[in-house]
XYZ file of C-alpha atoms in Angstrom:
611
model
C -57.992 23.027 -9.773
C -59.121 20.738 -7.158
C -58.228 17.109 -7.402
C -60.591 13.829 -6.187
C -58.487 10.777 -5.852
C -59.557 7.486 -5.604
C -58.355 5.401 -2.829
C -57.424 2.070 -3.200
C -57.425 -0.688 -0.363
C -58.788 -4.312 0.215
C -61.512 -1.811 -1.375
C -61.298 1.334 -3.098
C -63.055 4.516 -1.944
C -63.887 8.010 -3.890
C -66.021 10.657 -2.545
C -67.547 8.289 0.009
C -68.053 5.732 -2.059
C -66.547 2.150 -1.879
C -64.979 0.411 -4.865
C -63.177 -3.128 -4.598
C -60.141 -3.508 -7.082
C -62.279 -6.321 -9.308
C -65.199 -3.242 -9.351
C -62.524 -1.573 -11.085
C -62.362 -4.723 -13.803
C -65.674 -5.664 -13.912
C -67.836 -2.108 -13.700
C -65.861 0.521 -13.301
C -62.662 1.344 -14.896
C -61.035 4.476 -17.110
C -64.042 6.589 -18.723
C -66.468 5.401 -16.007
C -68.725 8.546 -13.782
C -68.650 7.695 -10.155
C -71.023 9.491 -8.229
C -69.973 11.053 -4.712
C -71.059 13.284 -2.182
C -69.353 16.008 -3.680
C -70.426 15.260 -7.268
C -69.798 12.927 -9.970
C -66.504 12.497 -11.215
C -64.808 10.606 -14.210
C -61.997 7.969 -13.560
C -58.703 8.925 -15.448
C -57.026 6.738 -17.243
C -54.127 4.581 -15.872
C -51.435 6.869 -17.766
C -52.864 10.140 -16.173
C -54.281 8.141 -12.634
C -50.284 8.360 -10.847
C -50.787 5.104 -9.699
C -47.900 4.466 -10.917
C -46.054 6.992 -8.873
C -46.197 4.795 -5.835
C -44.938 1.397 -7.628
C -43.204 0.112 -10.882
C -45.398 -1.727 -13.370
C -42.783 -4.456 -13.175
C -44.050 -4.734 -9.250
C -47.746 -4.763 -10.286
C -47.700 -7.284 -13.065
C -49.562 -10.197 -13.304
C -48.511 -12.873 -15.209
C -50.549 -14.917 -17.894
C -48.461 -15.767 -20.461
C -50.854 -18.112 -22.688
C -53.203 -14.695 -22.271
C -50.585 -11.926 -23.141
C -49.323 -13.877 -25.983
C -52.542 -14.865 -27.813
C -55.567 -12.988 -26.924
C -53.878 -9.453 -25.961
C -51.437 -9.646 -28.566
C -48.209 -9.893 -26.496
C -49.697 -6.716 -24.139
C -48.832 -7.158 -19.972
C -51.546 -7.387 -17.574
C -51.112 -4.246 -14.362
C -53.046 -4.533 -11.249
C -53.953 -2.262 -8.800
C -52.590 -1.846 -5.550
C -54.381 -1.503 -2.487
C -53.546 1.096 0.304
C -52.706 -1.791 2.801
C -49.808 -2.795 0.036
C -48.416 0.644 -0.464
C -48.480 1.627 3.914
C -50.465 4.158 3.447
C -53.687 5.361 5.453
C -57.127 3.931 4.152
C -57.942 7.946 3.469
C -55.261 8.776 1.354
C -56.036 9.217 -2.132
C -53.659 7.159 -4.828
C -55.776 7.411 -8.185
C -56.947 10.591 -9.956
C -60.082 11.426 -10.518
C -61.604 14.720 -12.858
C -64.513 16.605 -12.830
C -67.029 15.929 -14.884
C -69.637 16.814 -16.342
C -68.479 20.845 -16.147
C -72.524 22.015 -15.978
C -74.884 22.290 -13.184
C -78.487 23.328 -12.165
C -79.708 25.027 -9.169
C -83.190 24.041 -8.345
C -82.733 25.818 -4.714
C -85.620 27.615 -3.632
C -87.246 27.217 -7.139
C -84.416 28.931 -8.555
C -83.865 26.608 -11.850
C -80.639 28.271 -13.011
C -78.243 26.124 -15.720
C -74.669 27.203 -15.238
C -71.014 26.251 -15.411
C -68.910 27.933 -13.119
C -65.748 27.088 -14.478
C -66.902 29.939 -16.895
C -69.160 32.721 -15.282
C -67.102 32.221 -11.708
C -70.148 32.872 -9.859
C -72.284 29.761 -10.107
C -76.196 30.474 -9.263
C -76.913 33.908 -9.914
C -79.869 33.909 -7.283
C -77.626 32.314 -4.272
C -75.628 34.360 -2.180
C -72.133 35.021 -3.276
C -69.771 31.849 -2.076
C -67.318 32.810 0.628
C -64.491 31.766 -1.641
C -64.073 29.688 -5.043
C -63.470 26.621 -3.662
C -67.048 26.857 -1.769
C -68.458 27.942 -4.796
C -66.799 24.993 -6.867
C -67.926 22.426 -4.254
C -71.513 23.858 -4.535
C -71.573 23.880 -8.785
C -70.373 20.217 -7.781
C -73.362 18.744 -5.678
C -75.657 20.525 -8.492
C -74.026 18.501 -11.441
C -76.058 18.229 -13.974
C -77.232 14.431 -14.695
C -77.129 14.821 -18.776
C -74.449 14.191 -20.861
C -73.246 13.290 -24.327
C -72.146 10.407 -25.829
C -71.543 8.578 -29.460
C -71.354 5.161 -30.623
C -67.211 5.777 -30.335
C -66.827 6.216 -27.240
C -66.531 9.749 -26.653
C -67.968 12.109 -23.956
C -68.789 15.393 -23.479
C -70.574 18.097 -21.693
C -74.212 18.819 -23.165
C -73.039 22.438 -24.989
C -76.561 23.801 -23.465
C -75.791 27.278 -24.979
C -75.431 26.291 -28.392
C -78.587 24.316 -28.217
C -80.586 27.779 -27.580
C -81.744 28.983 -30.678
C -80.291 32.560 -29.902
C -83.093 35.337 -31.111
C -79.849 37.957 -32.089
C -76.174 37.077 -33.066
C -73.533 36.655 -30.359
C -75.355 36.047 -27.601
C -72.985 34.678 -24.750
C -75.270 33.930 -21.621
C -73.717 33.155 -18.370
C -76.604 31.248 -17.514
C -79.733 29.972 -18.956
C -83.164 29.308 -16.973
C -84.685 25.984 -16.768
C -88.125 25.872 -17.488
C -90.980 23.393 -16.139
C -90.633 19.751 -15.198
C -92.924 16.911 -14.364
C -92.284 13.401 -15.480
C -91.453 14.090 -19.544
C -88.231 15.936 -20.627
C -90.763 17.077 -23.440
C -92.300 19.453 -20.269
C -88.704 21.634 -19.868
C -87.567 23.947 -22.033
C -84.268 25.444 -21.611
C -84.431 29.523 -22.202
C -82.202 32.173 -22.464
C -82.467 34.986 -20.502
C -81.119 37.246 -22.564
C -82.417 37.599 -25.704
C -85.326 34.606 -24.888
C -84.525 32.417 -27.368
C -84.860 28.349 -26.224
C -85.445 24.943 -27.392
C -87.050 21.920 -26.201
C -85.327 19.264 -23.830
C -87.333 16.061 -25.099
C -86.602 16.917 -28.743
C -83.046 17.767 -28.127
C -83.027 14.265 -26.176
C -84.248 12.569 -29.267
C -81.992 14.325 -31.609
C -78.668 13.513 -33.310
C -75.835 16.074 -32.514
C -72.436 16.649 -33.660
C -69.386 14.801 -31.549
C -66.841 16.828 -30.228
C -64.716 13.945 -30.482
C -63.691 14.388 -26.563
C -62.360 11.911 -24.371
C -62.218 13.177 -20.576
C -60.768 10.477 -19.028
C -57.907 10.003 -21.561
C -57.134 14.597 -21.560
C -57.999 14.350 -25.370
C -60.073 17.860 -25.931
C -62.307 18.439 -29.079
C -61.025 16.856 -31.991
C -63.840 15.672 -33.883
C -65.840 12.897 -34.558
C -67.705 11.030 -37.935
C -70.045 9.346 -35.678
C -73.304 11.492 -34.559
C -73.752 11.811 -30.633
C -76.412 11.735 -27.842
C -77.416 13.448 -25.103
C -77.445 10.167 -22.431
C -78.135 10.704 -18.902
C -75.289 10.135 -16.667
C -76.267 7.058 -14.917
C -77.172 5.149 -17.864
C -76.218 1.504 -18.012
C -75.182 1.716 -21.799
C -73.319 5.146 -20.673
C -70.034 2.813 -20.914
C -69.731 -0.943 -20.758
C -66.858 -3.004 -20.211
C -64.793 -5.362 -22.426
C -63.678 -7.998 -20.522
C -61.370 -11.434 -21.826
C -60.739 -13.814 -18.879
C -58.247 -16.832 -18.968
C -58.227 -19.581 -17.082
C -54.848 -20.884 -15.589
C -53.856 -24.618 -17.128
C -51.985 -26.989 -17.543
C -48.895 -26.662 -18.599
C -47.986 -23.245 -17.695
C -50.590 -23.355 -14.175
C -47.386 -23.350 -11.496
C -45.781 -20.361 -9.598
C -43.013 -21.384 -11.367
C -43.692 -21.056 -14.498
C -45.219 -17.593 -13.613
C -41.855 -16.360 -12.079
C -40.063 -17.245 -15.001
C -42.879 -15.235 -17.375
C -42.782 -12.246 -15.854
C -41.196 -9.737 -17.794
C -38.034 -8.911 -15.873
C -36.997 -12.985 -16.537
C -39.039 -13.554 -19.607
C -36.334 -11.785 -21.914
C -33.719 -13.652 -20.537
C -35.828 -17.144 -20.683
C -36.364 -16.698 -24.358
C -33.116 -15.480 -25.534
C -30.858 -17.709 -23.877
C -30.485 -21.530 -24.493
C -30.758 -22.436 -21.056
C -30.046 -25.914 -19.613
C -29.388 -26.106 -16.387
C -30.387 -23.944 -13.321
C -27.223 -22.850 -12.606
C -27.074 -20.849 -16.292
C -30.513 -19.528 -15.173
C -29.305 -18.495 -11.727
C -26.208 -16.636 -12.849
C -28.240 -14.370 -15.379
C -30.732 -14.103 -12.640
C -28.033 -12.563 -10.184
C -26.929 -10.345 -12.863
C -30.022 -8.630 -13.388
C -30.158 -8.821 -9.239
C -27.245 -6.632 -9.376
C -28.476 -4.504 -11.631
C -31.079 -3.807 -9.635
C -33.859 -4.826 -12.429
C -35.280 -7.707 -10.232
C -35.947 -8.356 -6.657
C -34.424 -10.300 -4.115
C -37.463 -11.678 -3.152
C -37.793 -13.153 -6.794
C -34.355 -14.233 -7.278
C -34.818 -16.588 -3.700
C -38.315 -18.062 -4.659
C -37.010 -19.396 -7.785
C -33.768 -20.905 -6.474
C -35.680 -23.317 -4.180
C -36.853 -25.165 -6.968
C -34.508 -28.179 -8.165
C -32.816 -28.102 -11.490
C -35.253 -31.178 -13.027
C -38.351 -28.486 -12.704
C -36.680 -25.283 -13.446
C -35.311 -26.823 -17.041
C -38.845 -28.086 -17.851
C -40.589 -25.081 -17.155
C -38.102 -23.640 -19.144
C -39.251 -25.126 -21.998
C -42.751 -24.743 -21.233
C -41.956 -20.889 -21.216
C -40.096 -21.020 -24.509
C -42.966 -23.324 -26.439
C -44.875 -21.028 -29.092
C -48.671 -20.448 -27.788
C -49.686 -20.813 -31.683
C -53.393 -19.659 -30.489
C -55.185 -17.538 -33.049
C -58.440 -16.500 -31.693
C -61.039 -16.809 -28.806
C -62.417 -20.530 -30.144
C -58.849 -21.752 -29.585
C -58.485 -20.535 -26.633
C -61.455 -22.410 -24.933
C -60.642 -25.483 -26.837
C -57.770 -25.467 -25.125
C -58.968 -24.758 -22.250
C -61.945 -27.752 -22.563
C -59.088 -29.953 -23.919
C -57.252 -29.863 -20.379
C -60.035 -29.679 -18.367
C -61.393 -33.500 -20.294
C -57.663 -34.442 -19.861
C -57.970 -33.548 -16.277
C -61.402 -35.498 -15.506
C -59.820 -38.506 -16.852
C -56.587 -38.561 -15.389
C -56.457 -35.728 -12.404
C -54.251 -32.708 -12.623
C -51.475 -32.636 -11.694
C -51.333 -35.911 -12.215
C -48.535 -36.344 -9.893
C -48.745 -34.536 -7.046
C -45.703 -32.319 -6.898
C -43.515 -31.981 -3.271
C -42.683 -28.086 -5.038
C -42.061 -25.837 -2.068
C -43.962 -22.735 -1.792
C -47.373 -22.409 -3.183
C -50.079 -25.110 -3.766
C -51.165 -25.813 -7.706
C -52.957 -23.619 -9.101
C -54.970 -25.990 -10.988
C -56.270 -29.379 -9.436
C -58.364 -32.078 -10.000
C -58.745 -35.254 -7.999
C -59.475 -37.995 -10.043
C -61.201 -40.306 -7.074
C -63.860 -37.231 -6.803
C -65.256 -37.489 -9.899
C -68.851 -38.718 -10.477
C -70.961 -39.441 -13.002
C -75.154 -39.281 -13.293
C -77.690 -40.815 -15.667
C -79.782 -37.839 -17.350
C -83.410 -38.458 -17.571
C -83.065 -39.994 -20.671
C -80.147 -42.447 -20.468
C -77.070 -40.294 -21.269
C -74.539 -40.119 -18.701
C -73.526 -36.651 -17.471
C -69.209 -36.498 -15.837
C -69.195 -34.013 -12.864
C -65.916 -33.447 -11.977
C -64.745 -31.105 -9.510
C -61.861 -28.127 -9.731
C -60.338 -28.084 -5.950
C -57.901 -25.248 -7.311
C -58.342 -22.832 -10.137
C -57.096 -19.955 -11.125
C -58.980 -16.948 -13.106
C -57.074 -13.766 -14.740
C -59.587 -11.068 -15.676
C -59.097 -8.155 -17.949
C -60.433 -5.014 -19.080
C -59.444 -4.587 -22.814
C -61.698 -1.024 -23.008
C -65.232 -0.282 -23.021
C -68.356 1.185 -25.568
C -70.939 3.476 -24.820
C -74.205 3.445 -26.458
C -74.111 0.690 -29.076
C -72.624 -2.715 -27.373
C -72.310 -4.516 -30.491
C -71.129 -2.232 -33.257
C -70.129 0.484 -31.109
C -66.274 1.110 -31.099
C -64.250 0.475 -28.267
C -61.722 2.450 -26.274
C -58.905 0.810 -25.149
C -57.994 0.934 -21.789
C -54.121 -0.023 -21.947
C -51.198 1.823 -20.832
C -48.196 2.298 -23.270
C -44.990 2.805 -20.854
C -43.217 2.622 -23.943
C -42.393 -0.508 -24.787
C -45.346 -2.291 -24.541
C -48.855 -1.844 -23.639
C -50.429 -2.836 -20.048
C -54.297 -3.746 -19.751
C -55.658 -3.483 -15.995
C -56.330 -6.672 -14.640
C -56.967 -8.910 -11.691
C -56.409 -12.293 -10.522
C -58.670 -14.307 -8.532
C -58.487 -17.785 -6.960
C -61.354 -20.072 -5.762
C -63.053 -23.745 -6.882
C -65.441 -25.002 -10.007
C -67.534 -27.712 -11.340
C -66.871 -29.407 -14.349
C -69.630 -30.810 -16.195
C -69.202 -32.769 -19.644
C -70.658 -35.961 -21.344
C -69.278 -39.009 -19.606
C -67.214 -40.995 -21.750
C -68.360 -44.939 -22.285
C -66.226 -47.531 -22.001
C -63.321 -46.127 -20.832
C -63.330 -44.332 -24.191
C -61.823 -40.795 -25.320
C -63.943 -37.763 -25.096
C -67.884 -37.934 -26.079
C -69.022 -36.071 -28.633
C -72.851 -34.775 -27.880
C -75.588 -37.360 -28.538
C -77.915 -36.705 -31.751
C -79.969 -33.992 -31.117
C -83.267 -33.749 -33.228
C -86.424 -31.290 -33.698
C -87.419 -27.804 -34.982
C -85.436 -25.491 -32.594
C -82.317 -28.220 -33.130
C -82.677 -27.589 -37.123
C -82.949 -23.607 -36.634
C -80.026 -23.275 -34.793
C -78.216 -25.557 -36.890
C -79.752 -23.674 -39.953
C -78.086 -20.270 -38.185
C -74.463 -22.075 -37.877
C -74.474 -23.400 -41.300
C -76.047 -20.068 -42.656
C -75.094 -16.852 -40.313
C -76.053 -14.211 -43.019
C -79.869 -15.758 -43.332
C -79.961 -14.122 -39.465
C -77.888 -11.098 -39.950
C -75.389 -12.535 -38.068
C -71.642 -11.136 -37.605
C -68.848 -11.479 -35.532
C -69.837 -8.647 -33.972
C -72.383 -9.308 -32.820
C -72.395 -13.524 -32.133
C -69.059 -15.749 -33.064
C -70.247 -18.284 -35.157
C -69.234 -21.025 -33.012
C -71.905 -19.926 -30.413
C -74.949 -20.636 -32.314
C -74.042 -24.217 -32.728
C -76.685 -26.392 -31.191
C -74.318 -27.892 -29.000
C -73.224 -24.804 -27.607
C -76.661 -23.628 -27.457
C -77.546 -26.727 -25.653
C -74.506 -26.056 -22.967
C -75.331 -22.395 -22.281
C -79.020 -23.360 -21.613
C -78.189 -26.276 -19.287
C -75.540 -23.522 -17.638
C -77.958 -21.164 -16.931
C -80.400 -23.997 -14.732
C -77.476 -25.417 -13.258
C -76.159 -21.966 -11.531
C -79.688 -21.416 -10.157
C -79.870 -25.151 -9.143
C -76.324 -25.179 -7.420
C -77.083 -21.536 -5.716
C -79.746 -23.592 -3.294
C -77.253 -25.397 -1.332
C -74.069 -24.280 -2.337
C -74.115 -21.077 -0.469
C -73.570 -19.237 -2.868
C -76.146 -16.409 -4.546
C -76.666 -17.275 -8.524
C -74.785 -13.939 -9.246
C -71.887 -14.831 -7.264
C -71.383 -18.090 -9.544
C -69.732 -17.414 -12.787
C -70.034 -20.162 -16.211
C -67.413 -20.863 -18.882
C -69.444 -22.629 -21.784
C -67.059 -24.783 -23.702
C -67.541 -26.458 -27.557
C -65.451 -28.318 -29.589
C -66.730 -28.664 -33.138
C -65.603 -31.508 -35.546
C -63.164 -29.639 -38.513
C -63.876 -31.956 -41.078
C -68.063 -32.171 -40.207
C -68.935 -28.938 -38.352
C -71.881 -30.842 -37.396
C -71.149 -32.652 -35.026
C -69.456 -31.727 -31.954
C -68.973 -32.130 -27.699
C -68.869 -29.568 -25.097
C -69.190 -28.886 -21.599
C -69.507 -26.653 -19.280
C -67.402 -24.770 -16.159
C -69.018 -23.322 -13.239
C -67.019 -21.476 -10.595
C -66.619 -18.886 -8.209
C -63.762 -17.318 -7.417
C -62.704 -14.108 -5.380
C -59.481 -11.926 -5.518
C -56.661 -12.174 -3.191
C -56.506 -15.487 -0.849
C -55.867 -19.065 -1.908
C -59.364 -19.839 -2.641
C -63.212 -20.277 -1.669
C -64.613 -22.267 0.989
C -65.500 -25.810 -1.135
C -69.254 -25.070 -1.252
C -69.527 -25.818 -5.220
C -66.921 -28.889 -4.912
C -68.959 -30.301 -1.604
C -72.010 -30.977 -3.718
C -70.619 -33.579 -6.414
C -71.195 -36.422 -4.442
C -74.747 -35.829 -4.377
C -75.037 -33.734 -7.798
C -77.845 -35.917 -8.869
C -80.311 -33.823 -6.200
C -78.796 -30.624 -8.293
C -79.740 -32.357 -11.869
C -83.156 -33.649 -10.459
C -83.870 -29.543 -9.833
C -82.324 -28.990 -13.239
C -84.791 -30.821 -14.817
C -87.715 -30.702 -13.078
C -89.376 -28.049 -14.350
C -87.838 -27.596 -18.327
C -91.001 -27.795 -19.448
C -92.712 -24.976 -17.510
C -92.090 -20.944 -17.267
C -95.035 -18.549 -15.748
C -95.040 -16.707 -18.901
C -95.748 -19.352 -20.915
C -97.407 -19.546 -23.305
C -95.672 -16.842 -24.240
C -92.056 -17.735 -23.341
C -92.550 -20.928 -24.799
C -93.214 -19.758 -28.245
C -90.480 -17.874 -28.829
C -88.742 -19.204 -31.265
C -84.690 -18.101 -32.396
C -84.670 -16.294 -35.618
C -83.364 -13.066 -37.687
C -82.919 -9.667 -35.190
C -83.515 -12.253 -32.360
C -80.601 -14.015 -30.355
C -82.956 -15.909 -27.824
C -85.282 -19.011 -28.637
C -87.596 -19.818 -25.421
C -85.963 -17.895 -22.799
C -87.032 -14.794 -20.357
C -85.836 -13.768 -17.100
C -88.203 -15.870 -14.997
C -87.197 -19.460 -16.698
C -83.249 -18.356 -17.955
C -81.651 -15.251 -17.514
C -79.269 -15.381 -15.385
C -77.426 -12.286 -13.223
C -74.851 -10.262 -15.714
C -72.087 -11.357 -13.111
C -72.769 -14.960 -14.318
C -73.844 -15.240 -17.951
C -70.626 -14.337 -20.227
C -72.722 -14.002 -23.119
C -75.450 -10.971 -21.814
C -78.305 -13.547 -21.331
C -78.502 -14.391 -24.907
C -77.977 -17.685 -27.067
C -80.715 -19.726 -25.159
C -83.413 -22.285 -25.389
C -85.639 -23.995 -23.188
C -87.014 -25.940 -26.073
C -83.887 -26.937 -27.265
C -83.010 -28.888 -23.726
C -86.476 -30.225 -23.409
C -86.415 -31.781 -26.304
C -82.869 -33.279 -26.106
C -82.758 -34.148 -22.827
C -79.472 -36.042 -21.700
């Protein structure tokens, strides 16, 4: 009846509230409740938002081509445009928004009425009469009730409060039910009907299982069912809907603007199907689709200032076959040209390419190398330039690990687009340093209890009741373990004289294990920050390398020491428990920085293998 909108700028605002486009990735999203002055509502999902009234997906594609291919399964990545972009006024609303949930409760002047007006038209029956609907709408709005329900598949619902009542005589329809007591306990309100006086308990409804309706708001799908039993959750839970997020970061060889003009999907059909050789070939298709009005001018000129050497090998880099089967691959790959890059810079020419600068760069001059505290040299190399595509695959509610998730992605009918964002800024590399001008390091030998349980949990994964879906097996390698640990001291370290907060520095933990003796491997770690839109942060992370031995001294310091120790100190990793020595005062780090929800850690571990 009445549609909210949210309105998207630099940052995105619904109801009063502000949300920046990365919110959108990152927290927010399709199936998310946003809470407003005028009551909470649900964000729709990109196929029923109209976003893409106002632009073409084509126009609000970002390209990742290593990502799309691999990791989303050949699916596009669709941003979101900002009101600046599309000339319109910071007010006006460009993504739809429903109501949601459809109950309320009037506590005015003690009046404790549960209603939904969409159904009795007349909202609290003790309140004066609304001038019109819409006032009485906007009032069942600000009284929204805060509980919900939800089930392990990710579908949401209105609390069917009249069902719950155990009616005292057959077809009893109420158009309102009275809410009874309060305090600090849902076990202190009972919900009552005032008709025939039948009720039920709000604390033991809370703790019940109920039947799933099988809705989904935000996607339009009604009551269809459900196997999966549901819960009543209130609104503003954090496990009320989480998101799943895959991130990519932009490499070698595919890390120009070039070679992201010539993926996008109005060239990326001609790329691949045509044997192209020289840039004139390329130019002449390019014109044709020009004509045809299926790509921009703008385009069309960027590309043509390259030379022919550069188009004709990115070309090729287009054409060549990702051949990446899952997420392991993907990092190795990534870890692979990051090494590559410490050792020999990226790019390791510099280019005179007109237009933007690389998009990942490493000078080899700047890169240090510190003695540990027990002999073993530690490479620091810093990332002037990188690159970061994030996206939102879907989301779970209630169970994070063996929950189902919704998808998030938009079918236009060809293929299907996942919202995403881009975001540029700077990093710090840190690996083992390689000796004597050597390859790549594998990690040092690593001995002790905690060492041999980890170890134990690699070789072994079912002795812990571990799956995939809840740890890969990869991460509970010690070397990984190791890595994560040392990540998590490092942010906090770096976040005293970077400038940056801990939360607002993000870590990529990287291993490499040996296929022929799983044993033994090498890994490193990335730390960056990055932010969307610009060409990049302000250097703080970079700016420390030179003197990244003051950061390690911090690092290290205090390993051995946590103020809940003993306690913290003798936890040890083991079966229904993803954590050895680790709490939120010695290793947890902020959920904006810790890819892996704070778990995989151990103090003990790093003390006792010190580098």
């Amino acid at each position: 009846m009445w549609k909210a909108q949210l309105t998207l700028k630099a940052e995105v605002k619904s109801l009063g509230q502000s949300i920046r486009p990365s919110q959108f990735i990152t927290t927010y999203g399709p199936g998310a409740i946003l809470e407003g002055p005028n009551g909470p509502r649900i964000i729709n999902n990109i196929s029923l938002s109209g976003i893409l009234n106002f632009k073409n997906i084509d126009q609000l594609e970002i390209v990742d081509q290593r990502l799309s291919e691999s990791l989303l399964n050949g699916a596009g990545i669709l941003r979101l445009p900002t009101n600046a972009e599309l000339h319109l006024a910071e007010s006006k609303p460009v993504y739809e928004t429903k109501q949601f949930p459809g109950w309320s409760l009037c506590i005015k002047n003690h009046h404790n009425k549960l209603y939904n007006y969409s159904r009795n038209n007349r909202g609290c029956p003790d309140c004066p009469r609304p001038a019109s609907s819409y006032e009485g709408w906007l009032k069942s709005r600000r009284e929204a009730i805060r509980f919900v329900m939800a089930c392990p598949n990710g579908h949401l619902d209105d609390v069917n409060w009249s069902r719950l009542v155990k009616h005292k005589r057959p077809q009893c329809y109420p158009d309102y039910l009275l809410w009874i007591g309060g305090g600090g306990a849902l076990k202190n309100v009972k919900i009552l009907c005032p008709n025939c006086k039948g009720e039920f308990n709000l604390g033991q409804a809370y703790a019940m299982e109920h039947e799933c309706t099988g809705r989904l708001p935000e996607a339009g799908t009604e009551q269809n069912g459900c196997d999966q039993k549901a819960k009543i959750m209130q609104r503003g839970a954090s496990n009320i809907r989480v998101a799943e997020i895959v991130s990519s970061l932009t490499i070698p060889k595919r890390d120009t603007r070039l070679h992201q003009l010539l993926a996008h999907s109005a060239i990326f059909g001609v790329v691949i199907s045509s044997n192209i050789t020289t840039k004139n070939e390329l130019m002449e298709k390019l014109k044709a689709l020009v004509t045809r009005k299926r790509l921009p001018d703008g385009m069309y000129e960027e590309i043509n200032r390259y030379d022919d050497e550069m188009i004709v090998r990115a070309v090729a880099d287009v054409c060549e076959p990702t051949n990446i089967d899952n997420e392991l691959d993907y990092r190795v790959t990534e870890f692979d040209a990051l090494q590559i890059a410490s050792t020999r810079g990226a790019p390791i020419q510099v280019s005179s390419t007109p237009g933007a600068p690389p998009q990942f760069e490493v000078n080899r001059q700047d890169v240090r190398a510190f003695v540990g505290p027990r002999g073993h040299k530690l490479r620091i190399t810093p990332v002037s330039r990188l690159r970061v595509v994030m996206v939102q695959t879907g989301y779970k509610r209630l169970d994070v690990v063996n929950g189902q998730a919704v998808p998030t992605a938009h079918h236009d009918g060809v293929k299907e687009w996942y919202p995403g964002i881009e975001t540029f800024g700077e990093g710090v590399f840190i690996d083992l340093a390689p000796e004597n001008d050597q390859g790549p390091l594998n990690h040092f030998e690593m001995n002790g209890a905690d060492y041999n349980n980890w170890l134990n949990a690699f070789q072994n994964s079912e002795e812990y009741g571990l799956n995939s879906a809840v740890v890969e097996n990869y991460q509970t390698h010690p070397v990984f373990v190791w890595w994560h640990t040392l990540s998590h001291r490092l942010i906090n370290s770096l976040s005293i004289d970077s400038g940056y907060s801990s939360a607002s520095i993000r870590e990529r933990v990287f291993v490499k294990i040996e296929k022929n003796n799983p044993n033994v491997a090498r890994g490193g770690v990335l730390l960056y920050t990055t932010q969307p839109g610009g060409d990049g942060t302000l250097g703080g992370l970079i700016g420390l390398v030179p003197e990244f031995n003051k950061v390690l001294h911090r690092v290290f310091r205090d390993v051995d020491t946590c103020s809940n120790d003993p306690l913290c100190g003798e936890e040890v990793f083991g079966p229904k428990r993803l954590n050895g020595a680790a709490c939120y005062v010695c290793q947890f780090a902020s959920e904006t920085s810790c890819e892996h929800r704070n778990m995989l850690l151990d103090r003990n571990l790093l003390l006792n293998n010190l580098p």
